[in-house]
């Protein structure tokens, strides 16, 4: 017992002040990419050819699909003009799939869920997580939000064991063929009204597994998505920022 | 390549070796099985067994028997199919005598419709159709049927015997799998673990024409083992290309690998505290895990080490000032982590739940081919970093952590020891990296060759085997995550154990679903 008290004293209080204060991120942290089509050379498609997940389109104007991007830097290395660069901005969650396609410096971040939904779910959001073929990276960094440093429950957001107790699903993974049924059954078991969050490149577009015969290339082929949180995997800060935007705690 | 040191018919390879496919001995099916079993008699361990569809429509089966004490892997193959006079895709089962082969042989049956004759209980491993759509040995497969609806679970019947089914969607934020317990009262008579929900077709994408895609898929085979799998994948490709990775890149890979081990071990020890309701340990260790992930974030911009290890070396360097930062943070973390772990291991309430729970004997570990901390907890001394040294571990050794009781306590202690040793190793090497670059450009691959690469990930031995075709293109990569060996160990550890101890046993192994399902 004395051991425990002694250790408790040493450990101190560790919960971060986010969102009032944003923790600093290291220099090499790769946040939201920014694209600048004005730097493109006509006919050059070096970035698109280098991209391992076909996230970059140069047919009309340079655009980068954050939903497919795995934040690997192949495009940055390939581009002779520096038209694509990573910023330190960890904020990336959006409400619609189309908003993830970047063709300029900015990104329209997620808005609070609609009034009707907010009235029912906004104050205490309970989520059931379904891992549908992820590598476990997205799940691990979602779990991190429950540690003392992040303390997700102080925002009224909690992960629950049963879909019957949940207000929505948080889906990770490209939705493998073998998990499709379990995902749909879990969704059906969540009472209405309900929301769905697609977390990570896999759940949004299939990510590194896009095109594999064994997967569905993401959850939005099967379910209506209310919040997209891109990344591979997204940093816990990106996930928390997205969740807090959805419940209107950050505008 | 080492000269054949064994009076056998296997091709002798060391970790990171490549060889011509024509040098590979191809045995008759019955000789193949005898050769593998003889390997066991000579102290070998079945490191890998897999098949590959041949151009003539047959299936070539490769077996990799590892001799830990000698640091070599022996490889042999057999060809099943019409071209060699063996019309049917079958050979005498290895599992019948050596349970370590059970999952590998089920995979073989599932992927290619090969029948290992006499396999004790052949059934699907990942639940998908064969590569040609032909029936697997267990009969026609209906891809529209839902798992686990159509699966022959082992069943126990009798008074007071009942069945508990859990999953695929579990109570926590974790990966999907289905567990079927046959219980007598509280005690588990038998546990069957059915996986396959995470099957993403990863191996096919490892040979993607975009090389970066292959490396990214390797990093996501198991998200918590990004560095381990990427290192094994890159080592195999580098061997085929004859590229010598710089000593500096090896050092950075080694540092990242130990940081990965630390983050996972610390996190799992915290989760073990949680499972026995020792909440101080759970909260402190849960937070400390993040501190180790953040060190990896400093190195490459991603907490899991994505994009750090690339064929030819590493994509990021560690500058002297970054070294300094990392060392200072490690020096601050070391007493904190050890202090919390000392507290955890001095609680009688924790020890009472750990000791004697879910025990495996050394003999069981050998029979089923356990690897990693789970094997070391049973008294087996195997560790790829010691037995098949690769990268920086060729020059610098980390003492192998061992226990003998094979229970949850032993698995926790092994991790505790590994945490201490990895931190010491990192503090010693953080600032002393060899000079030079971190990246050597990849060259063309040697045609018609194979290369093997093994890496001691935090869960145990990962092995990647890469093949090239006549044109020198990478055309097949076979992955082994340590989980494929160890899931069987978890099932065995549960026998006679109260079902309420399952979370504890499960977490002490903490196996990868994605790495198993591929």
Coordinates of N, CA and C in Angstrom, one line a residue, chain B residues 13 46 69 117 134 140 143 193 215 283 370 386 407 454 467:
Chain B
X13 N 20.9 -22.3 -45.0 CA 21.0 -20.8 -45.1 C 21.1 -20.2 -43.8
X46 N 10.4 -26.2 -36.5 CA 9.8 -25.9 -37.8 C 9.5 -24.4 -37.8
X69 N 20.7 -23.5 -32.3 CA 22.1 -23.5 -31.7 C 23.2 -23.2 -32.7
X117 N -2.0 -35.9 -45.8 CA -2.6 -37.1 -45.4 C -2.4 -37.5 -44.0
X134 N -11.0 -24.4 -56.7 CA -11.2 -25.9 -56.5 C -11.5 -26.2 -55.0
X140 N -16.5 -28.7 -50.7 CA -16.7 -27.4 -51.4 C -16.9 -26.3 -50.4
X143 N -18.3 -19.3 -50.5 CA -17.8 -18.0 -50.1 C -18.8 -17.1 -49.5
X193 N -9.8 -21.5 -31.1 CA -9.7 -20.1 -31.5 C -9.9 -20.1 -33.1
X215 N 6.4 -2.0 -49.2 CA 7.0 -1.7 -47.9 C 5.9 -1.2 -46.9
X283 N -2.8 2.4 -15.1 CA -2.8 3.8 -15.6 C -1.4 4.3 -15.9
X370 N 6.4 -22.9 -30.1 CA 6.3 -21.5 -29.5 C 7.5 -20.7 -29.8
X386 N 19.8 -13.4 -30.8 CA 21.0 -14.2 -30.4 C 21.3 -15.3 -31.3
X407 N 4.1 -19.7 -17.0 CA 2.7 -19.2 -16.7 C 2.6 -17.7 -17.0
X454 N 14.8 -13.1 -41.1 CA 14.1 -13.3 -39.8 C 14.4 -12.1 -38.9
X467 N 10.8 -14.5 -53.2 CA 11.2 -15.2 -54.4 C 11.2 -14.3 -55.6

